Amino acid sequence: MQQNEAQLRAVAHREGPMMVLAGPGSGKTTVITNRAKALIEEYGVKPERILVITFTKAAAAEMRERFGRLMGESCGVNFGTFHAVYFKILKHAYHYDAACIIREEERYQFFRDYTAKLDLEIEDEKEFIDGISSEISLVKGERVDIEHYYSMNCSEDDFKKIYRAYENMLRSANKIDFDDMLLLCYELLTQRPDILAMWQNIYEYILIDEFQDINRVQYDIIRLLALPQNNLFIVGDDDQSIYRFRGAKPEIMLNFPKDYPECERVLLDVNYRSAADIVAAAGRLIAVNTKRFPKKIRAVHGRGDAVRVLEYADVKSQNEAVVKELLAYHEGGGQYRDVAVLYRTNTQPGALAEKLMEYNVPFSMKDSLPNIYEHWLAKDILAYIRLALGEDGRALYFRVMNRPKRYLSREAFPEARVDLAKVKQYYHVQAGKGYVIERIEKLEADLRLLARTSPYAAVNYIRRAIGYDEYLREYAKQRRIPEEELFDIVAQIQEAAREYRTFPEWFAHMEEYREELAKQSAGRADRDRDAVFFMTFHGAKGLEFPHVYIVDANEGITPHHKAVVSEDMEEERRMFYVAATRAKSALTVTYTRDRFNKKQEVSRFVTELLTDRTAFRDGAAVRHENYGSGVILQVRDGKVSVRFDKGGTVRTFDMEFCLKNQVLTVGTEKAGDKY
């Protein structure tokens, strides 16, 4: 590919710091590889003095391969991840080897064993451990004082106990984790000037890909290594920084010109990937963020297919429509592999996956899709149903005996097979336990009724009449989880049950679904299979597809309901931007007006895709859906004042409300009409 002027400027940079802002599809990998080539061939830099860093082994291997094709060989240039480079430094100083790094399964087992000792009420063990593990990484990466850290997964006291126990285990076993690798490297280089000078001399030129994903300690080490010449060449896009939960913050990239006032800046503003309409829509969306480098990205391709925004009554209607479009596309000669279906979280798309299976549409998952029927909430609901159908295993009773609270003790269930008459007898002989017997009798009556209902009615009865929803509210409060997360999953289970008349039919479907997910998981490595790509916004980063569907574009999903502060909301918008810019030729965004019997609002990001906010300025002609045409007198502090032609009436509106609901639009058409 012939390089454009901005790319040539970046490649030709000689010495000192440079920041290359690389928009989606702008050829950043081409710039990095050609920059390394230019250093060697035009400026006489020894290849071994060049260090190219990226974030994953796969990305480093791809960069090395592309550079090899460019040069005919790798020429001795160092390509690696942050962790690989920093471990190399530690290995040289402390003679570490791979055995010193704790394995992920060891780490998981420790958290599993230790949290069991704390006797925490944890239902989704993996989710809890993943959350705690991420928090510990965040604390270490940000070098946060543990005394002032507020845990998102458990109480502060419990988090401190887990954190300190984990650290003690690592020290006693002479192990380090990946976060320690960074911290120890930073300490080594700050405390040993001689060692720092050696590595500074080895790595004279440092090139970093995906710089927006860097965290604080990684950046601090790089700044040390780059001294004194500061031949630091960073390439990234602050608008694609979507790993805040790992400690990556766009502020690091935004502050780079302050850290290096002498740095040169280049904007790669040509998108070679997407059609012009997609580039324009994505630009309107991301321009709403305030903490970013302003940039105008232009496309080399024509308009392409229209950006479509489609509304559906409910999730079922949406899923059926998407599947039918995929079938029609394939029957028309298109390949499934040209299409990606993207979603915000991996708990969303279970119903869509089931619909794809129903119509025999093959799909490929980058990561395994959780089986909703194996979620602990589903196991609770199914335990009630299986007990109602006559099963009497003690394990089933243990799952639900205190959900909701019935004050039942495990000691009342001494046998593998449970007879509730014996359980009542156990409490008969104990003074003051009549209220427990009443609850057992209520449970017996509930199970008799459940046995006579349909699957959908059974789930509804468990939630409302038995009191399972109330239990979930208490559990969510205890675990500091938004109760909506739990209710959304239960609602999905209930909605799935609606399709089946009898429990055996539903159970048979669960087994088929499990088997199909296993097949999908086994086939993930088969890249030649013609299948629709199915992945989260995060999973799609760095990829591109001719056709992209973004599904469930509703408030509370994208942006996620956890996004309450402005920093979180801006990251949510960046995630949507990343998803939209994966599309080359066609982008379709779908949303619903109802989700499992709950009214939904269209995502604000949909409106932002379609609406050019800069067009709302003093003197612009506008049209209101009720008041007709008029002229904007003033836009200030989130308010827009309009003088309407009819009667000269002046009215002031809330800008966000007008944009979100498209009641006030520039010109005579609604902003979305041309789409």
XYZ file of C-alpha atoms in Angstrom:
675
model
C 0.000 0.000 0.000
C 1.344 3.418 -0.944
C 1.929 5.564 2.119
C 0.168 8.887 2.541
C 1.825 12.118 3.606
C 1.078 11.687 7.321
C 2.429 8.141 7.323
C 5.592 9.273 5.521
C 6.122 12.041 8.090
C 5.849 9.541 10.925
C 8.180 7.040 9.278
C 10.786 9.724 8.538
C 10.952 10.945 12.164
C 14.594 10.846 13.256
C 15.118 11.392 16.969
C 13.304 12.429 20.120
C 9.713 11.689 21.147
C 6.892 11.371 18.659
C 3.200 10.702 19.141
C 1.309 9.179 16.229
C -2.463 9.410 16.618
C -3.768 6.535 14.517
C -7.479 6.452 13.778
C -9.250 3.159 12.996
C -8.016 1.499 9.809
C -5.298 4.132 9.291
C -2.363 1.756 8.747
C -0.557 2.044 12.066
C 1.189 -1.326 11.701
C 2.538 -0.167 8.336
C 3.925 2.949 10.014
C 5.636 1.015 12.819
C 7.273 -1.562 10.551
C 8.368 1.055 8.017
C 9.660 3.271 10.813
C 11.897 0.420 12.035
C 13.037 -0.195 8.461
C 13.892 3.492 7.994
C 15.908 3.601 11.217
C 18.049 0.742 9.948
C 18.385 1.590 6.268
C 18.320 5.383 6.269
C 19.729 6.364 9.666
C 22.170 3.533 10.255
C 20.693 2.356 13.576
C 21.759 -1.138 14.589
C 18.695 -3.437 14.530
C 19.363 -4.796 18.016
C 19.094 -1.239 19.394
C 15.446 -1.067 18.307
C 12.668 -2.280 20.621
C 9.093 -2.703 19.366
C 6.523 -3.316 22.110
C 2.904 -4.379 21.816
C 0.386 -5.865 24.234
C -0.147 -9.473 23.209
C 2.057 -12.305 22.008
C -0.103 -12.642 18.908
C 0.300 -8.949 18.036
C 4.074 -9.118 18.601
C 4.331 -12.216 16.404
C 2.274 -10.557 13.653
C 4.409 -7.411 13.812
C 7.582 -9.497 13.612
C 6.206 -11.427 10.647
C 5.194 -8.273 8.753
C 8.557 -6.682 9.412
C 10.253 -9.856 8.201
C 8.296 -9.694 4.946
C 9.250 -6.050 4.559
C 12.958 -6.591 5.178
C 13.352 -10.169 4.026
C 14.293 -11.122 7.608
C 13.788 -9.865 11.155
C 17.320 -8.358 11.172
C 17.672 -8.609 14.944
C 15.007 -6.043 15.876
C 13.475 -6.826 19.291
C 9.717 -7.489 19.185
C 7.872 -8.352 22.402
C 5.130 -7.649 24.898
C 5.611 -5.406 27.918
C 5.753 -8.430 30.194
C 8.255 -10.265 27.999
C 10.583 -7.250 27.896
C 10.337 -6.528 31.608
C 10.813 -10.174 32.548
C 13.940 -10.227 30.396
C 15.309 -7.360 32.501
C 14.450 -9.175 35.767
C 15.847 -12.439 34.463
C 19.197 -10.787 33.759
C 19.356 -9.132 37.205
C 17.845 -11.828 39.440
C 18.258 -14.967 37.312
C 14.520 -15.588 37.282
C 13.089 -18.310 35.093
C 9.568 -19.287 34.027
C 9.125 -21.416 37.162
C 9.211 -18.239 39.256
C 5.959 -16.984 37.713
C 2.828 -18.274 39.393
C 0.608 -20.169 36.986
C -2.951 -18.973 36.476
C -4.401 -22.230 37.807
C -2.288 -21.916 40.995
C -3.487 -18.372 41.460
C -7.121 -19.385 40.952
C -6.821 -22.298 43.375
C -5.376 -20.047 46.068
C -8.267 -17.586 45.788
C -10.715 -20.465 45.787
C -9.277 -22.052 48.927
C -8.773 -18.830 50.852
C -12.210 -17.353 50.157
C -13.694 -20.652 51.346
C -11.946 -20.109 54.699
C -13.573 -16.701 55.004
C -16.985 -18.383 54.684
C -18.273 -15.738 52.266
C -21.628 -16.388 50.647
C -20.457 -16.626 47.034
C -22.628 -18.221 44.401
C -20.695 -17.535 41.207
C -17.221 -18.526 42.346
C -15.489 -17.820 39.038
C -17.071 -14.384 38.699
C -16.030 -13.473 42.252
C -12.456 -14.725 41.841
C -12.079 -12.987 38.478
C -13.309 -9.775 40.074
C -10.955 -10.023 43.066
C -8.040 -10.938 40.805
C -8.674 -7.899 38.579
C -8.893 -5.636 41.613
C -5.574 -6.878 42.968
C -3.985 -6.215 39.562
C -5.473 -2.722 39.576
C -4.172 -1.997 43.085
C -0.680 -3.131 42.134
C -0.632 -1.464 38.724
C -1.769 1.873 40.134
C 0.383 1.436 43.262
C -2.676 2.166 45.400
C -2.398 2.111 49.201
C -4.453 -0.926 50.231
C -5.675 0.962 53.304
C -7.524 3.416 51.081
C -8.955 1.017 48.533
C -12.705 0.440 48.268
C -13.448 -3.025 46.903
C -16.206 -3.542 44.346
C -16.618 -7.256 45.124
C -16.639 -7.614 48.906
C -16.148 -5.700 52.142
C -12.926 -3.733 52.639
C -11.872 -6.008 55.514
C -12.345 -9.160 53.455
C -10.501 -7.666 50.477
C -7.542 -6.698 52.673
C -7.424 -10.215 54.118
C -7.470 -11.790 50.651
C -4.873 -9.346 49.301
C -2.437 -9.824 52.190
C -2.860 -13.585 52.250
C -2.173 -13.724 48.518
C 0.954 -11.590 48.872
C 2.213 -13.755 51.766
C 1.632 -16.894 49.696
C 3.647 -15.492 46.792
C 6.551 -14.485 49.025
C 6.655 -17.791 50.907
C 6.609 -19.733 47.628
C 9.228 -17.445 46.028
C 6.778 -16.673 43.226
C 5.791 -13.525 41.399
C 2.722 -12.718 39.309
C 2.543 -10.561 36.184
C 1.834 -7.440 38.220
C 4.860 -8.072 40.438
C 6.902 -8.403 37.274
C 6.154 -4.769 36.459
C 6.603 -3.478 40.005
C 9.895 -5.320 40.562
C 11.219 -4.059 37.249
C 10.329 -0.480 38.177
C 11.981 -0.831 41.594
C 15.103 -2.368 40.041
C 15.549 0.395 37.480
C 14.944 3.199 40.010
C 17.315 1.714 42.598
C 20.133 0.533 40.306
C 21.337 3.340 37.985
C 24.015 1.046 36.558
C 21.469 -1.562 35.438
C 19.187 1.136 34.090
C 22.055 2.647 32.063
C 22.855 -0.766 30.579
C 19.314 -1.282 29.283
C 19.059 2.319 28.118
C 22.123 1.671 25.988
C 20.654 -1.585 24.626
C 17.257 -0.106 23.719
C 18.127 3.195 22.058
C 14.886 3.440 20.034
C 11.571 2.348 21.515
C 8.419 1.967 19.404
C 5.107 1.190 21.135
C 1.944 -0.059 19.431
C -1.579 0.428 20.912
C -0.174 2.991 23.344
C -3.675 3.881 24.554
C -3.755 0.527 26.402
C -0.725 1.276 28.610
C -1.091 1.464 32.395
C 0.754 3.675 34.839
C 3.581 1.380 35.925
C 4.254 0.230 32.343
C 4.528 3.862 31.312
C 6.810 4.785 34.217
C 9.236 1.995 33.251
C 9.219 3.011 29.596
C 10.008 6.595 30.546
C 13.062 5.380 32.474
C 14.277 3.173 29.625
C 13.871 5.950 27.059
C 16.206 8.347 28.890
C 18.263 10.317 28.094
C 17.589 10.575 24.334
C 13.834 9.995 24.704
C 13.644 8.278 21.326
C 10.127 7.230 22.195
C 7.802 6.617 19.242
C 4.243 5.911 20.382
C 1.352 4.900 18.151
C -2.241 4.665 19.351
C -5.718 6.116 19.458
C -7.065 7.628 22.664
C -10.559 7.061 21.244
C -9.961 3.299 21.369
C -8.848 3.089 25.007
C -11.283 0.496 26.424
C -9.361 -1.308 29.164
C -9.890 0.969 32.149
C -10.601 -2.091 34.305
C -6.978 -3.164 33.684
C -5.596 0.234 34.622
C -5.347 1.572 31.056
C -6.440 5.190 30.912
C -6.582 7.571 27.951
C -5.234 10.264 30.271
C -1.754 8.736 29.970
C -1.753 9.294 26.213
C -3.491 12.660 26.538
C -0.736 13.836 28.896
C 2.119 12.589 26.694
C 2.656 16.041 25.096
C 2.875 17.515 28.612
C 5.418 14.892 29.679
C 7.365 15.520 26.461
C 6.731 19.133 25.391
C 9.213 18.734 22.549
C 7.375 15.751 21.035
C 6.303 15.843 17.423
C 2.725 14.885 16.588
C 1.245 13.245 13.525
C -2.400 12.362 12.913
C -3.097 9.383 10.688
C -6.471 10.697 9.584
C -7.203 8.475 6.590
C -9.387 5.432 7.215
C -8.595 2.723 4.666
C -11.084 0.275 6.184
C -14.595 1.639 6.366
C -17.078 3.224 3.990
C -17.495 6.981 4.258
C -20.925 6.836 5.923
C -19.581 4.566 8.675
C -16.557 6.816 9.267
C -18.795 9.899 9.448
C -21.283 8.275 11.835
C -18.506 6.999 14.130
C -16.945 10.462 14.101
C -20.204 12.057 15.234
C -20.439 9.557 18.074
C -16.929 9.892 19.487
C -16.944 13.691 19.176
C -19.319 13.765 22.159
C -16.463 12.713 24.462
C -14.627 15.633 26.041
C -11.393 13.970 27.219
C -9.798 13.251 23.854
C -7.607 14.656 21.129
C -9.952 16.295 18.593
C -9.523 14.655 15.211
C -11.302 14.527 11.895
C -11.014 11.137 10.195
C -11.740 10.849 6.486
C -12.429 7.789 4.375
C -10.861 6.808 1.064
C -13.826 4.612 0.137
C -17.224 5.797 -1.087
C -20.377 6.009 1.004
C -20.998 2.263 0.935
C -24.198 0.807 2.317
C -26.269 3.007 4.587
C -25.771 2.898 8.349
C -28.980 1.239 9.473
C -30.670 1.642 12.842
C -33.513 -0.826 13.357
C -36.065 -0.849 16.167
C -37.849 -4.038 17.308
C -40.671 -4.632 19.739
C -38.722 -7.105 21.867
C -35.637 -9.310 22.021
C -37.339 -12.229 20.282
C -38.348 -10.061 17.318
C -34.843 -8.612 17.086
C -33.159 -12.005 17.152
C -35.494 -13.508 14.565
C -34.944 -10.537 12.248
C -31.148 -10.726 12.544
C -31.126 -14.471 11.868
C -33.404 -14.094 8.831
C -31.144 -11.367 7.433
C -28.119 -13.633 7.869
C -29.906 -16.461 6.072
C -30.956 -14.162 3.223
C -27.415 -12.811 2.906
C -25.997 -16.340 2.666
C -28.665 -17.509 0.235
C -27.787 -14.497 -1.932
C -24.215 -15.741 -2.263
C -22.590 -14.022 0.727
C -20.298 -15.807 3.148
C -21.207 -16.028 6.825
C -17.606 -15.257 7.773
C -18.010 -11.744 6.332
C -20.433 -10.891 9.142
C -19.792 -10.143 12.813
C -22.463 -9.832 15.507
C -21.142 -7.687 18.356
C -22.556 -7.208 21.856
C -21.543 -5.321 25.008
C -21.351 -8.224 27.495
C -21.158 -11.982 27.073
C -24.287 -12.482 29.217
C -26.430 -10.871 26.484
C -26.445 -13.090 23.427
C -27.646 -16.442 24.760
C -31.111 -16.083 23.225
C -29.626 -15.025 19.884
C -27.237 -17.997 19.950
C -30.203 -20.317 20.523
C -32.004 -18.733 17.565
C -28.942 -19.218 15.340
C -28.849 -22.873 16.339
C -32.569 -23.226 15.652
C -32.075 -22.014 12.060
C -28.761 -23.876 11.604
C -26.757 -20.697 11.085
C -23.112 -21.505 11.960
C -21.343 -19.051 14.230
C -17.847 -18.798 15.624
C -17.019 -17.377 19.036
C -13.695 -15.718 19.845
C -14.259 -16.605 23.483
C -16.495 -19.289 24.899
C -20.092 -18.195 25.350
C -21.370 -18.825 28.865
C -24.199 -21.344 29.014
C -26.992 -19.517 30.786
C -28.443 -22.846 31.980
C -25.204 -23.477 33.894
C -25.357 -20.133 35.696
C -25.924 -20.506 39.433
C -29.249 -18.668 39.110
C -30.468 -21.222 36.573
C -29.254 -24.051 38.816
C -31.344 -22.649 41.673
C -34.472 -22.389 39.530
C -33.958 -25.834 38.038
C -33.394 -27.276 41.525
C -36.872 -26.085 42.546
C -38.374 -27.599 39.410
C -36.588 -30.941 39.791
C -37.732 -31.175 43.411
C -41.271 -30.423 42.276
C -41.020 -33.250 39.730
C -40.156 -35.744 42.455
C -36.376 -35.745 42.751
C -35.252 -35.892 46.374
C -31.465 -35.485 46.331
C -29.992 -33.681 49.301
C -27.816 -31.500 47.013
C -30.932 -30.042 45.384
C -32.378 -29.098 48.766
C -29.067 -27.586 49.863
C -29.186 -25.263 46.823
C -32.566 -23.721 47.627
C -33.487 -24.500 51.208
C -32.679 -20.929 52.332
C -33.452 -19.100 49.116
C -35.501 -17.349 50.407
C -34.632 -17.684 54.086
C -36.358 -20.613 55.790
C -33.888 -20.999 58.685
C -33.166 -24.593 57.675
C -29.955 -26.214 58.864
C -27.894 -28.784 56.971
C -28.031 -30.966 60.085
C -31.729 -31.516 59.369
C -30.760 -33.409 56.185
C -28.606 -36.336 57.372
C -29.501 -38.703 54.514
C -28.658 -38.555 50.791
C -32.379 -38.867 49.958
C -34.637 -36.326 51.637
C -38.022 -36.970 53.205
C -39.528 -33.636 54.252
C -41.686 -35.419 56.826
C -38.484 -36.409 58.634
C -37.143 -32.881 58.326
C -40.314 -31.560 59.992
C -39.932 -34.198 62.705
C -36.362 -32.952 63.292
C -37.756 -29.500 64.124
C -40.767 -30.837 66.077
C -38.500 -31.949 68.887
C -36.855 -28.524 69.126
C -38.634 -25.913 71.210
C -39.609 -22.698 69.469
C -39.061 -24.009 65.942
C -42.698 -23.967 64.820
C -41.980 -21.133 62.363
C -39.463 -23.383 60.569
C -42.078 -26.151 60.227
C -44.510 -23.618 58.752
C -41.914 -22.710 56.135
C -41.321 -26.371 55.263
C -45.063 -26.886 54.807
C -45.175 -23.783 52.576
C -42.313 -25.271 50.552
C -44.204 -28.562 50.167
C -47.296 -26.714 48.912
C -45.179 -24.658 46.502
C -43.533 -27.772 45.046
C -46.922 -29.462 44.524
C -48.162 -26.431 42.632
C -44.984 -26.119 40.539
C -45.332 -29.675 39.299
C -48.613 -28.772 37.585
C -47.416 -25.633 35.757
C -45.701 -24.892 32.462
C -41.965 -24.006 32.478
C -42.643 -20.279 32.044
C -45.263 -20.184 34.784
C -42.982 -22.199 37.056
C -40.128 -19.690 36.800
C -42.542 -16.837 37.406
C -43.985 -18.602 40.471
C -40.513 -19.271 41.893
C -39.615 -15.617 41.496
C -42.808 -13.992 42.749
C -44.701 -16.413 44.977
C -41.858 -18.393 46.509
C -39.820 -15.215 46.996
C -36.668 -15.899 44.986
C -36.518 -12.293 43.707
C -36.454 -11.029 47.281
C -33.550 -13.357 48.039
C -31.680 -11.928 45.027
C -32.183 -8.373 46.292
C -30.601 -9.283 49.614
C -27.766 -11.164 47.912
C -27.034 -8.255 45.555
C -26.850 -5.834 48.474
C -24.475 -8.100 50.377
C -22.183 -8.659 47.360
C -22.345 -5.042 46.146
C -23.794 -6.183 42.837
C -26.462 -4.107 41.041
C -29.608 -6.200 41.429
C -30.439 -5.497 37.764
C -27.597 -7.802 36.733
C -29.181 -10.738 38.530
C -32.725 -9.939 37.440
C -31.653 -9.649 33.792
C -30.251 -13.181 33.869
C -33.323 -14.605 35.612
C -35.519 -12.803 33.075
C -33.565 -14.414 30.227
C -34.093 -17.834 31.784
C -37.800 -17.159 32.208
C -38.167 -15.906 28.636
C -36.353 -18.967 27.289
C -38.834 -21.177 29.164
C -41.745 -19.543 27.326
C -40.952 -21.558 24.176
C -41.696 -24.950 25.794
C -44.960 -26.519 26.914
C -43.515 -29.175 29.216
C -40.497 -29.604 31.434
C -39.131 -32.607 29.467
C -39.173 -30.486 26.277
C -37.289 -27.706 28.038
C -34.745 -30.083 29.573
C -34.140 -31.715 26.177
C -33.465 -28.307 24.659
C -30.970 -27.487 27.437
C -29.011 -30.644 26.637
C -28.995 -29.859 22.891
C -27.864 -26.318 23.628
C -25.049 -27.562 25.863
C -23.845 -29.954 23.176
C -23.945 -27.265 20.493
C -21.962 -24.815 22.638
C -19.377 -27.549 23.215
C -19.095 -28.018 19.438
C -18.740 -24.276 18.936
C -16.011 -24.133 21.570
C -14.161 -27.057 20.005
C -14.329 -25.400 16.583
C -13.019 -21.978 17.659
C -9.573 -22.705 16.253
C -10.980 -23.619 12.825
C -10.462 -20.313 11.032
C -11.453 -21.718 7.658
C -15.017 -22.481 8.743
C -17.689 -20.333 7.116
C -19.411 -18.993 10.222
C -20.750 -15.704 11.573
C -18.352 -14.151 14.083
C -19.945 -13.723 17.495
C -18.067 -11.561 20.022
C -18.068 -8.745 22.577
C -16.994 -5.183 21.818
C -13.735 -5.898 23.650
C -13.162 -9.108 21.709
C -13.626 -7.341 18.363
C -10.905 -4.748 18.965
C -8.256 -4.879 16.254
C -10.470 -6.861 13.856
C -12.499 -5.864 10.815
C -15.469 -7.326 8.928
C -17.401 -6.373 5.788
C -20.701 -6.419 7.701
C -21.236 -5.680 11.405
C -24.365 -5.971 13.543
C -24.410 -4.260 16.934
C -27.336 -5.772 18.845
C -29.199 -4.685 22.009
C -28.282 -1.013 21.617
C -30.328 0.018 24.655
C -29.656 2.194 27.679
C -28.418 0.043 30.559
C -26.745 -2.387 28.167
C -24.650 0.034 26.116
C -23.908 2.221 27.942
C -23.820 -0.346 30.722
C -25.842 0.448 33.821
C -22.635 0.410 35.884
C -21.390 3.511 34.057
C -22.346 6.281 36.460
C -19.391 8.704 36.453
C -18.270 10.650 33.389
C -15.045 8.637 32.972
C -17.041 5.406 32.779
C -19.538 6.889 30.331
C -16.772 8.099 28.036
C -15.224 4.623 28.065
C -18.598 3.107 27.192
C -18.790 5.487 24.238
C -15.271 4.475 23.174
C -16.355 0.819 23.272
C -19.314 1.553 21.005
C -16.964 3.498 18.726
C -14.587 0.522 18.529
C -17.518 -1.759 17.673
C -18.858 0.555 14.957
C -15.451 1.033 13.332
C -14.988 -2.711 12.849
C -17.382 -2.444 9.885
C -15.958 -2.072 6.394
C -19.023 -1.897 4.140
C -22.184 -2.075 6.244
C -23.122 -1.292 9.847
C -26.487 -2.284 11.341
C -27.478 -1.271 14.874
C -30.541 -2.855 16.492
C -32.423 -2.033 19.682
C -35.673 -3.089 21.341
C -38.549 -1.304 23.021
C -39.036 -4.160 25.490
C -36.579 -6.559 27.083
C -38.100 -9.466 28.967
C -41.250 -7.519 29.838
C -39.344 -4.414 30.847
C -39.602 -1.176 28.871
C -36.358 -0.125 27.217
C -34.894 3.111 25.894
C -32.737 3.337 22.805
C -29.063 3.894 23.611
C -27.897 7.492 23.550
C -25.081 6.254 21.320
C -27.556 5.511 18.546
C -28.689 9.125 18.475
C -25.092 10.295 18.600
C -24.239 8.133 15.584
C -26.977 9.799 13.571
C -26.804 13.377 14.792
C -24.175 15.979 13.953
C -24.090 18.058 17.122
C -21.907 20.697 15.526
C -24.831 21.530 13.234
C -26.743 22.831 16.286
C -25.337 26.356 16.358
C -26.618 29.914 16.461
C -28.528 30.771 13.302
C -29.100 27.176 12.176
C -32.492 26.302 10.708
C -34.225 23.555 12.712
C -37.508 21.717 12.861
C -39.411 20.615 15.973
C -41.827 17.705 15.687
C -44.629 19.769 17.311
C -43.778 23.455 16.727
C -42.554 23.192 13.155
C -39.633 25.110 11.603
C -37.540 27.750 13.314
C -34.065 29.231 13.879
C -31.651 28.628 16.763
C -31.050 31.847 18.693
C -28.553 30.464 21.172
C -26.909 27.222 22.321
C -25.481 27.466 25.824
C -25.033 25.296 28.938
C -26.894 22.344 27.471
C -29.886 24.463 26.459
C -30.998 25.493 22.985
C -33.269 28.500 22.390
C -35.333 28.538 19.187
C -37.551 31.178 17.576
C -40.282 29.386 15.647
C -41.691 30.716 12.394
C -45.252 30.303 13.554
C -46.039 33.347 15.683
C -42.382 34.109 16.418
C -42.588 32.136 19.660
C -39.255 31.575 21.447
C -38.838 28.329 23.353
C -35.873 26.815 25.216
C -35.200 23.073 25.245
C -32.869 20.646 26.950
C -30.323 19.722 24.264
C -29.779 16.132 25.421
C -33.494 15.356 25.522
C -34.036 16.788 22.052
C -31.133 14.871 20.545
C -31.948 11.595 22.256
C -35.579 11.661 21.187
C -34.920 13.410 17.855
C -37.680 15.924 18.469
C -35.494 18.817 17.277
C -33.480 18.334 14.104
C -31.401 20.515 11.825
C -33.164 21.170 8.500
C -36.566 19.813 7.588
C -35.885 16.094 7.987
C -35.292 13.997 11.045
C -31.618 13.242 11.518
C -32.176 9.538 10.973
C -34.310 9.766 7.828
C -31.446 9.480 5.360
C -30.317 6.305 7.045
